[in-house]
PDB file of C-alpha atoms in Angstrom:
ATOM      1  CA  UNK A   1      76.397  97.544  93.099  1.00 83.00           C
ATOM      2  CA  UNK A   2      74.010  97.991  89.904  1.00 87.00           C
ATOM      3  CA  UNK A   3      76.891 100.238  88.503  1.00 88.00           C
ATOM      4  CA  UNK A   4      79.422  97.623  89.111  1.00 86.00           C
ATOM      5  CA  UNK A   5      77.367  95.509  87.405  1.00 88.00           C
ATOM      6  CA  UNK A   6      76.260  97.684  84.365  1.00 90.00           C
ATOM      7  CA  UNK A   7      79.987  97.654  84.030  1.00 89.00           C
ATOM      8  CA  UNK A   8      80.496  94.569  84.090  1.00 87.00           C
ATOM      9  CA  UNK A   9      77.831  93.123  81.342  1.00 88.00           C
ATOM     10  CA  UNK A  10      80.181  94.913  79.001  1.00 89.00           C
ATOM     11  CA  UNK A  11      82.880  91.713  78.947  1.00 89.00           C
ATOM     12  CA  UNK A  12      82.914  88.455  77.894  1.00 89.00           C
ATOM     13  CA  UNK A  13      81.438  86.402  80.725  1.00 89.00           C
ATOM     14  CA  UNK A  14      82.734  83.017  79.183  1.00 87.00           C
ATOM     15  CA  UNK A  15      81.215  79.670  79.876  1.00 85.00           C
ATOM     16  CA  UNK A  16      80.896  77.715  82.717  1.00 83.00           C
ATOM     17  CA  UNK A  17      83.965  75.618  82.202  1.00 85.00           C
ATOM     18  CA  UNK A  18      86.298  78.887  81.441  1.00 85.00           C
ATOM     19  CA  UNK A  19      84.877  82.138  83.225  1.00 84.00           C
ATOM     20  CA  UNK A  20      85.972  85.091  81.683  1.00 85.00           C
ATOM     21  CA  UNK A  21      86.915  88.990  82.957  1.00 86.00           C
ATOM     22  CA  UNK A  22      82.796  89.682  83.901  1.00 87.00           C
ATOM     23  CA  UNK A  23      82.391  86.754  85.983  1.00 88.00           C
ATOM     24  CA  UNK A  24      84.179  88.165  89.724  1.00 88.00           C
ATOM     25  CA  UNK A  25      83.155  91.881  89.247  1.00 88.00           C
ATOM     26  CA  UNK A  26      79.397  91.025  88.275  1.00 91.00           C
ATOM     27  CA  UNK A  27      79.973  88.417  91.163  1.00 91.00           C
ATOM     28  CA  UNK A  28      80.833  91.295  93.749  1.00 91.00           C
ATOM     29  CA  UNK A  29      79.258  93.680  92.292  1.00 91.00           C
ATOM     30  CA  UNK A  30      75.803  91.466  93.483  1.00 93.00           C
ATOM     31  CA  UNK A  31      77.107  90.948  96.721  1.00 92.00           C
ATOM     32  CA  UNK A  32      77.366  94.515  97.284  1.00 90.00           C
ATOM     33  CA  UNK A  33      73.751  95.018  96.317  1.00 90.00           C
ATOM     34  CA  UNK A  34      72.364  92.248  98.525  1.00 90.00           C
ATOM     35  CA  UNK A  35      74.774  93.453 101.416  1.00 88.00           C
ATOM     36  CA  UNK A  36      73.079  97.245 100.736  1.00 83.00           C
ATOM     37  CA  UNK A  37      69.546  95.711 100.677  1.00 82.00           C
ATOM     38  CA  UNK A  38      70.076  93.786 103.460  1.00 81.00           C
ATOM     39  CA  UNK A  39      71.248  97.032 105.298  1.00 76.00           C
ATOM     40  CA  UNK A  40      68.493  99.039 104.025  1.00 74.00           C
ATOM     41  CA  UNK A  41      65.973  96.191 104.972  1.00 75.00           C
ATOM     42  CA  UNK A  42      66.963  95.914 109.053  1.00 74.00           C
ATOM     43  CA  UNK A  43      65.788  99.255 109.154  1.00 66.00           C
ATOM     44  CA  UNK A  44      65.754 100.787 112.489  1.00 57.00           C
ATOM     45  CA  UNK A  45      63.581  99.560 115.828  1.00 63.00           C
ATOM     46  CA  UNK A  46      60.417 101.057 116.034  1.00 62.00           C
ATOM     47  CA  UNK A  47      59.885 103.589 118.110  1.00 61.00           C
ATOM     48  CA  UNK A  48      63.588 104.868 116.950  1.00 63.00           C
ATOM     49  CA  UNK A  49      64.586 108.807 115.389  1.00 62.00           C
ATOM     50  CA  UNK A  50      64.976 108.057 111.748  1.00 59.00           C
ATOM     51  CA  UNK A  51      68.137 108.503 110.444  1.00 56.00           C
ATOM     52  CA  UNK A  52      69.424 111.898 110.014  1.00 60.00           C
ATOM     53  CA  UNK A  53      73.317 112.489 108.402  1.00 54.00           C
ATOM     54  CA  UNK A  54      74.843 114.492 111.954  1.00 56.00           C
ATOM     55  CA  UNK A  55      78.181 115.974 111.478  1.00 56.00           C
ATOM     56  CA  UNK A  56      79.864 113.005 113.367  1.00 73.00           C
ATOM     57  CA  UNK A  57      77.936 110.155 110.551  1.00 73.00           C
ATOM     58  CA  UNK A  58      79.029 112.561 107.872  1.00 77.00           C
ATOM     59  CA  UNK A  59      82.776 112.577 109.368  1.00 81.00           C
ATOM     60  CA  UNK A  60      82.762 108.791 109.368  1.00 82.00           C
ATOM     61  CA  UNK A  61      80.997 108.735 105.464  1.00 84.00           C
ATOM     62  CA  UNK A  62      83.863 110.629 104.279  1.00 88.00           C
ATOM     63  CA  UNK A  63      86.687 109.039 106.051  1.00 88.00           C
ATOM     64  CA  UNK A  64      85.131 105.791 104.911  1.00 87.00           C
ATOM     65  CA  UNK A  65      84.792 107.275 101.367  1.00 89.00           C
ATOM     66  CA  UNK A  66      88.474 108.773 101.526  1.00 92.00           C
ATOM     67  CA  UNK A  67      89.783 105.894 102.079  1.00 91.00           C
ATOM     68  CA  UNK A  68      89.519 103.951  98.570  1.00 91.00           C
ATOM     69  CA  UNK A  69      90.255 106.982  97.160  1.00 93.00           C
ATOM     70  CA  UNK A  70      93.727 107.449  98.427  1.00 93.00           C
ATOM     71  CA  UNK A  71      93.939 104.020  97.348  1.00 93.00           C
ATOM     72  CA  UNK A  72      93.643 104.355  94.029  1.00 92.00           C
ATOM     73  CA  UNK A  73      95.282 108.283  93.871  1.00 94.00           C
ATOM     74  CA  UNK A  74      98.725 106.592  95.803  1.00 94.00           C
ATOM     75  CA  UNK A  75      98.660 102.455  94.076  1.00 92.00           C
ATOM     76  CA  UNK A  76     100.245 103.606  90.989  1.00 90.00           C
ATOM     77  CA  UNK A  77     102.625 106.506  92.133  1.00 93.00           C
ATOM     78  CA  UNK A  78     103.750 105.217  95.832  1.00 95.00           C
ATOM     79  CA  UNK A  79     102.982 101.025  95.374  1.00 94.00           C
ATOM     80  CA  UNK A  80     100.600  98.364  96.744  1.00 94.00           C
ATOM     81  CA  UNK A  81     102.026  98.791 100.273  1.00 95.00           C
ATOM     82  CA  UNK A  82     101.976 102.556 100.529  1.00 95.00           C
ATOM     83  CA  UNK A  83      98.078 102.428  99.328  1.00 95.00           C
ATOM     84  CA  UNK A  84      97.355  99.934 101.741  1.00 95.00           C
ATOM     85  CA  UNK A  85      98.619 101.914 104.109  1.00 93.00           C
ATOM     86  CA  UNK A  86      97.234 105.335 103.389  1.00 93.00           C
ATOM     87  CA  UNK A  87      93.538 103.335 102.954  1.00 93.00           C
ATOM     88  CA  UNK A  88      93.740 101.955 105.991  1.00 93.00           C
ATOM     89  CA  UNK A  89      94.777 105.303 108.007  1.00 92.00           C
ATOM     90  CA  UNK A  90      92.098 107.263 106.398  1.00 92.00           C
ATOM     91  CA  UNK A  91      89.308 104.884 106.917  1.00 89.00           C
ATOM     92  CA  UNK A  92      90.601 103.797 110.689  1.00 89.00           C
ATOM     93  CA  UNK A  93      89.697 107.495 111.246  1.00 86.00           C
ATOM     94  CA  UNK A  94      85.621 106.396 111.628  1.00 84.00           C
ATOM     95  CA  UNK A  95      86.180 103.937 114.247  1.00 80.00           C
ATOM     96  CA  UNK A  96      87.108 106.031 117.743  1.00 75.00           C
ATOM     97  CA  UNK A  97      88.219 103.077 119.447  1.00 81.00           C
ATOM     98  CA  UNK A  98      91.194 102.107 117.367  1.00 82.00           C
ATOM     99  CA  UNK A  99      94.490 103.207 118.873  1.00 86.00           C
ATOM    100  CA  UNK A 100      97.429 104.294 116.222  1.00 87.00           C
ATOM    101  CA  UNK A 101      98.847 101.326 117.210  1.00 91.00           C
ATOM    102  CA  UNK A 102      96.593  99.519 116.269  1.00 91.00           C
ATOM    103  CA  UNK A 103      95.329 100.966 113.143  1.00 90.00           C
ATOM    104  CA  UNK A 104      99.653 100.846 111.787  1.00 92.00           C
ATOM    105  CA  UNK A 105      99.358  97.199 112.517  1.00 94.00           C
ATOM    106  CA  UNK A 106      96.102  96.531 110.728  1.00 93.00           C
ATOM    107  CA  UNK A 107      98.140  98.497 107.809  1.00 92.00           C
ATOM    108  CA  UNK A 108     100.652  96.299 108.267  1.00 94.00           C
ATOM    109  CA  UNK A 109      98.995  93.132 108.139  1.00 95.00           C
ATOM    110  CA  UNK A 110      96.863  94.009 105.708  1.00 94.00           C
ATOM    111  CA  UNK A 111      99.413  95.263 103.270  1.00 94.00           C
ATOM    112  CA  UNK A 112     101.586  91.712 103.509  1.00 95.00           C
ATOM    113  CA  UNK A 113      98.216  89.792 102.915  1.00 94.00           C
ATOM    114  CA  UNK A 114      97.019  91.927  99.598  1.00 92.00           C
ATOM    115  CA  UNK A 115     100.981  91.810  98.569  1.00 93.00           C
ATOM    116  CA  UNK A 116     101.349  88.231  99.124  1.00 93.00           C
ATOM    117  CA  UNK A 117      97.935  87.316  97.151  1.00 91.00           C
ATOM    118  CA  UNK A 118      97.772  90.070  93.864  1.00 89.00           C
ATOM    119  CA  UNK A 119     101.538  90.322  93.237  1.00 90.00           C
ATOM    120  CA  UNK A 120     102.726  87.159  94.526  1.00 90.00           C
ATOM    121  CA  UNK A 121     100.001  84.229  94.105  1.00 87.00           C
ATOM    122  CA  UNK A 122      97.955  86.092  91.413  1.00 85.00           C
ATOM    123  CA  UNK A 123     101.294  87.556  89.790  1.00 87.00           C
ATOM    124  CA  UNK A 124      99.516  91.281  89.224  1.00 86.00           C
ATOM    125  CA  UNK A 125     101.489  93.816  87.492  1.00 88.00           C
ATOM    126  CA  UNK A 126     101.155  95.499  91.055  1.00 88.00           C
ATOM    127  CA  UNK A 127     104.553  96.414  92.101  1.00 91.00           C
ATOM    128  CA  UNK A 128     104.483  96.435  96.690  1.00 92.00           C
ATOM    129  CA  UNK A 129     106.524  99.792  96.069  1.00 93.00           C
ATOM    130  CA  UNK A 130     107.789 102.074  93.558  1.00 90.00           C
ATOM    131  CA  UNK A 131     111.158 103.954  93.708  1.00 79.00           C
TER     132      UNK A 131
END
């Protein structure tokens, strides 16, 4: 979050009537601090282990971690949809429950709703796939 920030105080932030380019990554950028705060504040129940980083937690950081990555490794090569997708397998990998099923149609849904608002409403120079 700070870093998102720090990187964002270097555009114009505009004025209130016309926001410019620093105005929605400061903007999440702060929500991802408050949302790591917030995490790091609930703490765990007394009387609880303290947190230790067990093969299985460290499996789930880096599928979580892998996931964004393939992201933005595959969005320019493959497309939006095929970056979607391979996000969405990678990081469905933490959470046990999820059948395959399941995890191809979050993919799927997912990659219609992020195609239908950047390239579509927002008219991004995203294209869904390349050939």
């Amino acid at each position: 979050g700070l870093v998102g920030m720090w990187e964002a105080s270097g555009y114009e932030f505009g004025s209130l009537r016309q926001f410019g380019p620093a105005v929605f990554p400061f903007a999440l950028s702060v929500l991802l601090l408050l949302s790591g705060v917030g995490i790091l504040l609930e703490g765990s129940p007394a009387g609880e282990e303290p947190f230790r980083l067990s093969m299985p937690r460290g499996v789930v950081f880096l599928t979580i971690l892998a996931g964004p990555i393939a992201f933005a490794l595959t969005v320019g090569t493959l497309g939006l949809v095929p970056a979607i997708f391979a996000c969405v397998l990678i990081s469905v990998l933490a959470e046990r429950s999820l059948s395959l099923l399941k995890a191809l149609l979050l993919g799927a849904v997912l990659a219609a709703g992020c195609t239908m608002v950047f390239v579509v409403f927002l008219n991004l120079p995203l294209r869904p796939f390349v050939w």
